[in-house]
PDB file of C-alpha atoms in Angstrom:
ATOM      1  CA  UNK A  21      14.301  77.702  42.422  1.00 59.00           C
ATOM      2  CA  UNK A  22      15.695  80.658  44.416  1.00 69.00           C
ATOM      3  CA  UNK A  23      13.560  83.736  42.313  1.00 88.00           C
ATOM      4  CA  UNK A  24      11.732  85.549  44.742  1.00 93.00           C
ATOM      5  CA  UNK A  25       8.337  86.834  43.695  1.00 94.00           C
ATOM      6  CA  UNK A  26      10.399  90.750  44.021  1.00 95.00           C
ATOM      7  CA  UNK A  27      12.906  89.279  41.805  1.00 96.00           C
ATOM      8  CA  UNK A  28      10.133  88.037  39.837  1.00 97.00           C
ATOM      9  CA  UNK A  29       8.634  91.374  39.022  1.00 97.00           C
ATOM     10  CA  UNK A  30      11.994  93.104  38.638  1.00 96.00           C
ATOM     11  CA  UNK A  31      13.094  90.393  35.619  1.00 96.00           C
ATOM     12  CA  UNK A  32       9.497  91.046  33.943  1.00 97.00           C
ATOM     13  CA  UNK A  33       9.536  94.632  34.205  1.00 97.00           C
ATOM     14  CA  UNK A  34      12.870  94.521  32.605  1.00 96.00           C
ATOM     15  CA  UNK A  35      11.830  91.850  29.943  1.00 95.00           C
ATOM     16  CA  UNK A  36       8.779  94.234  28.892  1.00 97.00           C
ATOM     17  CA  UNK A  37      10.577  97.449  28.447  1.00 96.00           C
ATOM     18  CA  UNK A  38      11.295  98.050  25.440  1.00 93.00           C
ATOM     19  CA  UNK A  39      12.741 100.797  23.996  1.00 93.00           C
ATOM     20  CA  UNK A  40      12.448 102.333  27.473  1.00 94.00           C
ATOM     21  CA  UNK A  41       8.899 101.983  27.253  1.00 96.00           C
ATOM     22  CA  UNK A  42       7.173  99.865  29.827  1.00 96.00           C
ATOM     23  CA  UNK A  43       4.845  97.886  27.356  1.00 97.00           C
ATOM     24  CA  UNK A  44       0.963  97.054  28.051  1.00 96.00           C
ATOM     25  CA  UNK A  45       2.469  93.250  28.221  1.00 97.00           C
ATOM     26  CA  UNK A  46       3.752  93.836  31.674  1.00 97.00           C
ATOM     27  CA  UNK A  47       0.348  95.276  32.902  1.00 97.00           C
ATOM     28  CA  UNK A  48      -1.307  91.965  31.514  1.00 98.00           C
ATOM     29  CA  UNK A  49       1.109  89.639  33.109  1.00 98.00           C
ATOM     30  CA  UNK A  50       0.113  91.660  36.721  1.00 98.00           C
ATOM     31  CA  UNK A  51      -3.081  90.825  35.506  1.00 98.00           C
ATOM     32  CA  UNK A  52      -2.467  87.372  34.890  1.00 98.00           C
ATOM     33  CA  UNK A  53      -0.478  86.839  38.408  1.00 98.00           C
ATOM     34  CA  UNK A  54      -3.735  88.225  40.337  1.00 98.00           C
ATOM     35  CA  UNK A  55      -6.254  86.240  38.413  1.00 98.00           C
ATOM     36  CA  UNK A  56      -3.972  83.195  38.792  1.00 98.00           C
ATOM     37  CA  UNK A  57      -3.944  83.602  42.665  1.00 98.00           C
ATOM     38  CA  UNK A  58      -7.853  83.924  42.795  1.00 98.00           C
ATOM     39  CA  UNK A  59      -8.372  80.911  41.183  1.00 98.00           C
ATOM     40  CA  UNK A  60      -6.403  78.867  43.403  1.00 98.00           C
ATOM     41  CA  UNK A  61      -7.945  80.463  46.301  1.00 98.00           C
ATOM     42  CA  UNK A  62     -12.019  80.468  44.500  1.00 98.00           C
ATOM     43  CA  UNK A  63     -11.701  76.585  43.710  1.00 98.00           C
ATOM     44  CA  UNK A  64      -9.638  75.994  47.022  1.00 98.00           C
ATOM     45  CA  UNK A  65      -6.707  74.097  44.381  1.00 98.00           C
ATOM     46  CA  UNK A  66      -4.091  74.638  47.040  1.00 98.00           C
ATOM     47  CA  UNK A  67      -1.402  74.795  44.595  1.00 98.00           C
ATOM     48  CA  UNK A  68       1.891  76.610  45.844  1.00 97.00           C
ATOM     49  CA  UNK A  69       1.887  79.920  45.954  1.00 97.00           C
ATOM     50  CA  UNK A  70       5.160  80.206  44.779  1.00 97.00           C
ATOM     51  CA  UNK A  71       4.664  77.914  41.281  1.00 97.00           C
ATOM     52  CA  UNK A  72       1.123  80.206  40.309  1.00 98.00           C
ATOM     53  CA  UNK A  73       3.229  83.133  40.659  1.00 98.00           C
ATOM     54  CA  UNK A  74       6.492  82.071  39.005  1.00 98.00           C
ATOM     55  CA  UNK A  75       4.342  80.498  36.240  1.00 98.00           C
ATOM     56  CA  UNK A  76       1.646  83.658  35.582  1.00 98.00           C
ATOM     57  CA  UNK A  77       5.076  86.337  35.508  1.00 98.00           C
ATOM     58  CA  UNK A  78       6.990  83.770  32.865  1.00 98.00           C
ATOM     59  CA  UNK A  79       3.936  82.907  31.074  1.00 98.00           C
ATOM     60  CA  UNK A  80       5.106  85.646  28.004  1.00 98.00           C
ATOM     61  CA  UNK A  81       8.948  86.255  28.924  1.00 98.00           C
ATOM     62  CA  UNK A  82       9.409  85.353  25.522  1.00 98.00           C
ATOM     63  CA  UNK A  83       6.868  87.178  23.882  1.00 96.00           C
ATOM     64  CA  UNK A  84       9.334  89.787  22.400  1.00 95.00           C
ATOM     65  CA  UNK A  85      11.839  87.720  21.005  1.00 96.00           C
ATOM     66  CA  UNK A  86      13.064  88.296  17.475  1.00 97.00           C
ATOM     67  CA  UNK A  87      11.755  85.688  14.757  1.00 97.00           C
ATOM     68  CA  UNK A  88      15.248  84.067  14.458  1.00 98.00           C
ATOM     69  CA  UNK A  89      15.645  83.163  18.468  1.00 98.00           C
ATOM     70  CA  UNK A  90      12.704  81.683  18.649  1.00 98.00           C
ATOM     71  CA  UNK A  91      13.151  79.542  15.528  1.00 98.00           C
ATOM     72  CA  UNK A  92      16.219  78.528  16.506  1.00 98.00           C
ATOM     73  CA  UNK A  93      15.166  77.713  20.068  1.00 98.00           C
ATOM     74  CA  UNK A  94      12.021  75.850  18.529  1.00 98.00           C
ATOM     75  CA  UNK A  95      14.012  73.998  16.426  1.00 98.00           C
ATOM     76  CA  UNK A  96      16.779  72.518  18.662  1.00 98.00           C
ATOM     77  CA  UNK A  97      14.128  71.901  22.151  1.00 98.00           C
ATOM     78  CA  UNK A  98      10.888  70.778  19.748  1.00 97.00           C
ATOM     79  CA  UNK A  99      12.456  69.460  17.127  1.00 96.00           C
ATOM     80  CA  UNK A 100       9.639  66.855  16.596  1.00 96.00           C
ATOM     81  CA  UNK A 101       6.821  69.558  16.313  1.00 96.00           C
ATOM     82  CA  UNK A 102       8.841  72.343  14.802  1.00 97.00           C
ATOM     83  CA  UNK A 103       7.353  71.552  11.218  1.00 96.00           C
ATOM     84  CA  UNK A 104       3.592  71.632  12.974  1.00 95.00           C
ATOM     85  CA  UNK A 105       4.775  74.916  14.646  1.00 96.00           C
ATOM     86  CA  UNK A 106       6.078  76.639  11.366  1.00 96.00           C
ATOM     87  CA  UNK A 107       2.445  77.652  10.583  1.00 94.00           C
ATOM     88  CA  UNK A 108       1.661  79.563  13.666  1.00 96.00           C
ATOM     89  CA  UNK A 109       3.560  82.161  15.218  1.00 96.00           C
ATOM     90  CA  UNK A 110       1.318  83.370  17.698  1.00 95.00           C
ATOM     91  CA  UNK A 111       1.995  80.289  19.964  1.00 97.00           C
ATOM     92  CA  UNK A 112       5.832  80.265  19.378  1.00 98.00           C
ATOM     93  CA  UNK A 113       6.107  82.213  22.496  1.00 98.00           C
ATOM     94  CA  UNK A 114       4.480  79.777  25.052  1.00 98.00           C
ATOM     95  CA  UNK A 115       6.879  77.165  23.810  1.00 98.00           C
ATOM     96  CA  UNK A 116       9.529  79.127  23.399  1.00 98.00           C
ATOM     97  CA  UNK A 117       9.336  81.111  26.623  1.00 98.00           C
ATOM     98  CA  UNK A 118       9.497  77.626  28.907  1.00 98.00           C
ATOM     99  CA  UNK A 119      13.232  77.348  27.502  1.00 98.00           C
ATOM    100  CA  UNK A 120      13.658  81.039  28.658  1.00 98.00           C
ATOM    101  CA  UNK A 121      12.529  81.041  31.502  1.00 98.00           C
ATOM    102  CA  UNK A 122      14.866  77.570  32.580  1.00 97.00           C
ATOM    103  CA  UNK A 123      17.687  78.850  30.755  1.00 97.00           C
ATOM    104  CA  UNK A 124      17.584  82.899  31.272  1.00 97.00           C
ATOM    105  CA  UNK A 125      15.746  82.524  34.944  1.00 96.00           C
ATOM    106  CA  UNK A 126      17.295  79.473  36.222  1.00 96.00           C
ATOM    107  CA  UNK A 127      13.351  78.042  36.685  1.00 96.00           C
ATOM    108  CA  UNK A 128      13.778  73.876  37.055  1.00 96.00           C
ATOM    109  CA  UNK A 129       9.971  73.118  38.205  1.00 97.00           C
ATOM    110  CA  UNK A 130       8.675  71.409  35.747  1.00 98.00           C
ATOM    111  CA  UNK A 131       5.227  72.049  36.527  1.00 98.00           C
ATOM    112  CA  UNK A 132       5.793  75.737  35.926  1.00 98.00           C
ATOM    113  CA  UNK A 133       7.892  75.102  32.621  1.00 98.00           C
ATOM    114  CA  UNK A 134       4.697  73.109  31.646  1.00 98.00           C
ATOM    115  CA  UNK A 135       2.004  75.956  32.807  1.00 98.00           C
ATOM    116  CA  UNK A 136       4.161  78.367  30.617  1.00 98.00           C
ATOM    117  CA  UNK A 137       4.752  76.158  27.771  1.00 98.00           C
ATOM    118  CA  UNK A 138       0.974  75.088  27.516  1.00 98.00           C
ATOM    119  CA  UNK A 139      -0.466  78.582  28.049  1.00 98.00           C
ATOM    120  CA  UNK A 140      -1.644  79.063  24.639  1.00 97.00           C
ATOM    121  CA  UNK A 141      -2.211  76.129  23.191  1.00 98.00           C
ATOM    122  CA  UNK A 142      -3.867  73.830  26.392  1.00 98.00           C
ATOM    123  CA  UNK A 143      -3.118  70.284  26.378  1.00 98.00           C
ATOM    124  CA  UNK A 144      -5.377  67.340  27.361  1.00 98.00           C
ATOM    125  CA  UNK A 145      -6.058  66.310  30.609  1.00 98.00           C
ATOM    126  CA  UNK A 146      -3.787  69.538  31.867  1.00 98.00           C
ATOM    127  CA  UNK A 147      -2.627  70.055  35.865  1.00 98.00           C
ATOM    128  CA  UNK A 148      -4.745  72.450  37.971  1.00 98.00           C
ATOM    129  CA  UNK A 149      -1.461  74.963  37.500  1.00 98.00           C
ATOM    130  CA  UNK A 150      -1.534  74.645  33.847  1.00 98.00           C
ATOM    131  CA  UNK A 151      -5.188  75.281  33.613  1.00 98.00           C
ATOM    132  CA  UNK A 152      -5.393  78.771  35.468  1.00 98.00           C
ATOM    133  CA  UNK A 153      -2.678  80.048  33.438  1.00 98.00           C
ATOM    134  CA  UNK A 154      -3.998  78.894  30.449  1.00 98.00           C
ATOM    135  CA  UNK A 155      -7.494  80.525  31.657  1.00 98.00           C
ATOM    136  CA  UNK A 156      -6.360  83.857  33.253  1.00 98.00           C
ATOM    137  CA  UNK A 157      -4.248  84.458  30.533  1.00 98.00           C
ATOM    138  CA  UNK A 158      -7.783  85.110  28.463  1.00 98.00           C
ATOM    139  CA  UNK A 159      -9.525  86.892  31.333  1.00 98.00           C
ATOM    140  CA  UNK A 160      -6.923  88.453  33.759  1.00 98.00           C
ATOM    141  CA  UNK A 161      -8.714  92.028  34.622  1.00 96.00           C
ATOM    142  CA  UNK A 162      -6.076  94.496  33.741  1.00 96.00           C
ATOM    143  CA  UNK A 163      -6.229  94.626  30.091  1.00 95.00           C
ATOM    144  CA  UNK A 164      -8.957  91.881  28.669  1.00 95.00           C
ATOM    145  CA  UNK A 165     -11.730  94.109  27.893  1.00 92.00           C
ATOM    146  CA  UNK A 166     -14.890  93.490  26.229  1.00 92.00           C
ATOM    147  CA  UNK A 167     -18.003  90.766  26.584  1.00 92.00           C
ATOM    148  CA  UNK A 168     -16.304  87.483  25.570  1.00 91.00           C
ATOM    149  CA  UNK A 169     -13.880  87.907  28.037  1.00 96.00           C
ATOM    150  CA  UNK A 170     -16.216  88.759  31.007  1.00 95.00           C
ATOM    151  CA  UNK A 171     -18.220  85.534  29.508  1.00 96.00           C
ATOM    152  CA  UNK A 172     -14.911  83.252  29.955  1.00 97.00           C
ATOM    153  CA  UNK A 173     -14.536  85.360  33.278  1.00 97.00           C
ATOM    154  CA  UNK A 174     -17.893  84.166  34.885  1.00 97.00           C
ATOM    155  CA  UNK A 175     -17.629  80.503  33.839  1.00 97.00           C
ATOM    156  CA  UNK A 176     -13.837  80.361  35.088  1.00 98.00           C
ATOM    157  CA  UNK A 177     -15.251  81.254  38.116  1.00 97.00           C
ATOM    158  CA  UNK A 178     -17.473  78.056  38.282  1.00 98.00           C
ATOM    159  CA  UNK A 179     -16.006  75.552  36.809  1.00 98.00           C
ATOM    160  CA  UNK A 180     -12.402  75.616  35.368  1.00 98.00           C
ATOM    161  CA  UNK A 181     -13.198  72.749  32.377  1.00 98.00           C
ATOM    162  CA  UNK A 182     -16.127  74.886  31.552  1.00 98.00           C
ATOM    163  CA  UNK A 183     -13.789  77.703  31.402  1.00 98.00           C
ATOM    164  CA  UNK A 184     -11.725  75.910  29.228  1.00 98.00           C
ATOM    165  CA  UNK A 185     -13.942  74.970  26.568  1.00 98.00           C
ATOM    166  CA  UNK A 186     -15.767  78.574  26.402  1.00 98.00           C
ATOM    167  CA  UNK A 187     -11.838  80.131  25.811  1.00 98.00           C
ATOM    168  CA  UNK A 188     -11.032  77.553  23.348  1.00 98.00           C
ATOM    169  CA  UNK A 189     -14.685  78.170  21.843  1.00 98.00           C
ATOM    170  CA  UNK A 190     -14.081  81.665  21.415  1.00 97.00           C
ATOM    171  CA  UNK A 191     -10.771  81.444  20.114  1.00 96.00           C
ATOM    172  CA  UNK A 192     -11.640  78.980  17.102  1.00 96.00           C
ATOM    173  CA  UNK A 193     -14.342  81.264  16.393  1.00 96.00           C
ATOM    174  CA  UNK A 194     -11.645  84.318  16.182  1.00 95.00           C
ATOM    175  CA  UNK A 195      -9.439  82.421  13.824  1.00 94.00           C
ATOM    176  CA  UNK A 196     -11.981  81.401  11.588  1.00 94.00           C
ATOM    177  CA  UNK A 197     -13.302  84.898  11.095  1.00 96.00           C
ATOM    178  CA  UNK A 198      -9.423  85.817  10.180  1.00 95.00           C
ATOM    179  CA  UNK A 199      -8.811  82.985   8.521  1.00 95.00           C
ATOM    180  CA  UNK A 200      -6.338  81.863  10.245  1.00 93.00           C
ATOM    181  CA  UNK A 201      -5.601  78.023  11.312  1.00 93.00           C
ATOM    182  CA  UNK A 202      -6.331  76.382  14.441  1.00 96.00           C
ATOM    183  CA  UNK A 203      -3.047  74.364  15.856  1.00 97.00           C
ATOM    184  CA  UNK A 204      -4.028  70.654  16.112  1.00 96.00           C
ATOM    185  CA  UNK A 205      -3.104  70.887  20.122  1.00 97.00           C
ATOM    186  CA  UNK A 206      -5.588  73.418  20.732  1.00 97.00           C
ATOM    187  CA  UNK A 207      -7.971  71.326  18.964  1.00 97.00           C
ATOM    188  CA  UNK A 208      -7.090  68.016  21.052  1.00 98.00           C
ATOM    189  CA  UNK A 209      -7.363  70.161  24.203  1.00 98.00           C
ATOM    190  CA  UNK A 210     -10.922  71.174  23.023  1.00 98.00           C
ATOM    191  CA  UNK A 211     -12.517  67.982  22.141  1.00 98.00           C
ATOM    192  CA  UNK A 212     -10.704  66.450  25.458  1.00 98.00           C
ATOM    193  CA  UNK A 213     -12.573  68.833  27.366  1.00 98.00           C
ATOM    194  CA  UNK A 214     -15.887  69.222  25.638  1.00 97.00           C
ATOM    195  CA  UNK A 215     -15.954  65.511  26.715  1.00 97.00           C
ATOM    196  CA  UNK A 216     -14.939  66.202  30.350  1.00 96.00           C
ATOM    197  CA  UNK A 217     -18.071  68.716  30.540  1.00 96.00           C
ATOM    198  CA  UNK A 218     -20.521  66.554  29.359  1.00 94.00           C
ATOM    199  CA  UNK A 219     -19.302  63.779  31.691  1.00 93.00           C
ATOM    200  CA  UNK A 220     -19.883  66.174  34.199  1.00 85.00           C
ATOM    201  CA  UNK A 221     -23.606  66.896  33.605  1.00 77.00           C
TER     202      UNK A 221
END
């Protein structure tokens, strides 16, 4: 992959302007990048600089898409979940964004496709990329404000499966109280976990 991490920030900036606006999305995804980093330094993961960067800026490229793109992109690249997916737009973009950022960006790692397609949802038994994208997501600095975050924040400091399983707590809780489903993956991805933690006691 020849994207620099300058290129990088130029293609993000551009992706989150919107109407000439620069949107609160690209501050988060700055966010993101720099939490990303620390974790890979804090639990000494030694993952390549290069795929915690590329995966953190890509991780919502596709978050402004129009409803048609991304149905259309969901339904010819996950055709065998799109039914499962139908339900729940608020994860469309993770899936949807690792086709836009190989086919837009020219991005062929497949570990970084992976961190940006699982950033929502978690997966079982997930790589050490995929799981500090999926956590700084929830508690980059920049623009996650509040308790529950700064809870998440503490334990992904610690212990990343702890981490894990306090984000996906959280979030379960925050559906229920809007009523709103939980996607079977994220469900998987908790229970895999919750097990890993108690193994770990």
């Amino acid at each position: 992959c020849n994207m620099t991490e300058e290129k990088a920030l130029i293609e993000i900036k551009e992706a989150f302007t919107i109407n000439g606006e620069l949107n609160e999305r690209y501050y988060h995804t700055l966010g993101v990048i720099e939490k990303a980093l620390e974790l890979n330094e804090i639990h000494n993961l030694k993952i390549p600089k290069e795929q915690v960067f590329l995966s953190a800026a890509f991780h919502d490229v596709a978050k402004f898409l129009d409803k048609k793109s991304m149905l259309e992109i969901l339904d010819k690249y996950f055709h065998n979940i799109y039914q499962s997916l139908l339900e729940y737009p608020s994860i469309w973009h993770s899936f949807v964004g690792k086709i836009v950022a190989r086919e837009k960006y020219g991005i062929i790692d497949d570990r970084i496709l992976n961190a940006i397609c699982y950033h929502t949802t978690g997966r079982p038994n997930m790589t050490n990329l995929e799981k500090i994208i999926f956590i700084s997501d929830y508690v980059e600095e920049k623009t996650r404000v509040g308790e529950c975050f700064e809870v998440a924040r503490k334990a992904a400091n610690k212990n990343l499966n702890d981490a894990i399983v306090v984000i996906i707590e959280q979030t379960i809780a925050y559906l229920k109280k809007n009523n709103k489903p939980v996607y079977q993956l994220t469900e998987e991805t908790y229970q895999f976990y919750l097990k890993e933690v108690k193994k770990s006691v």
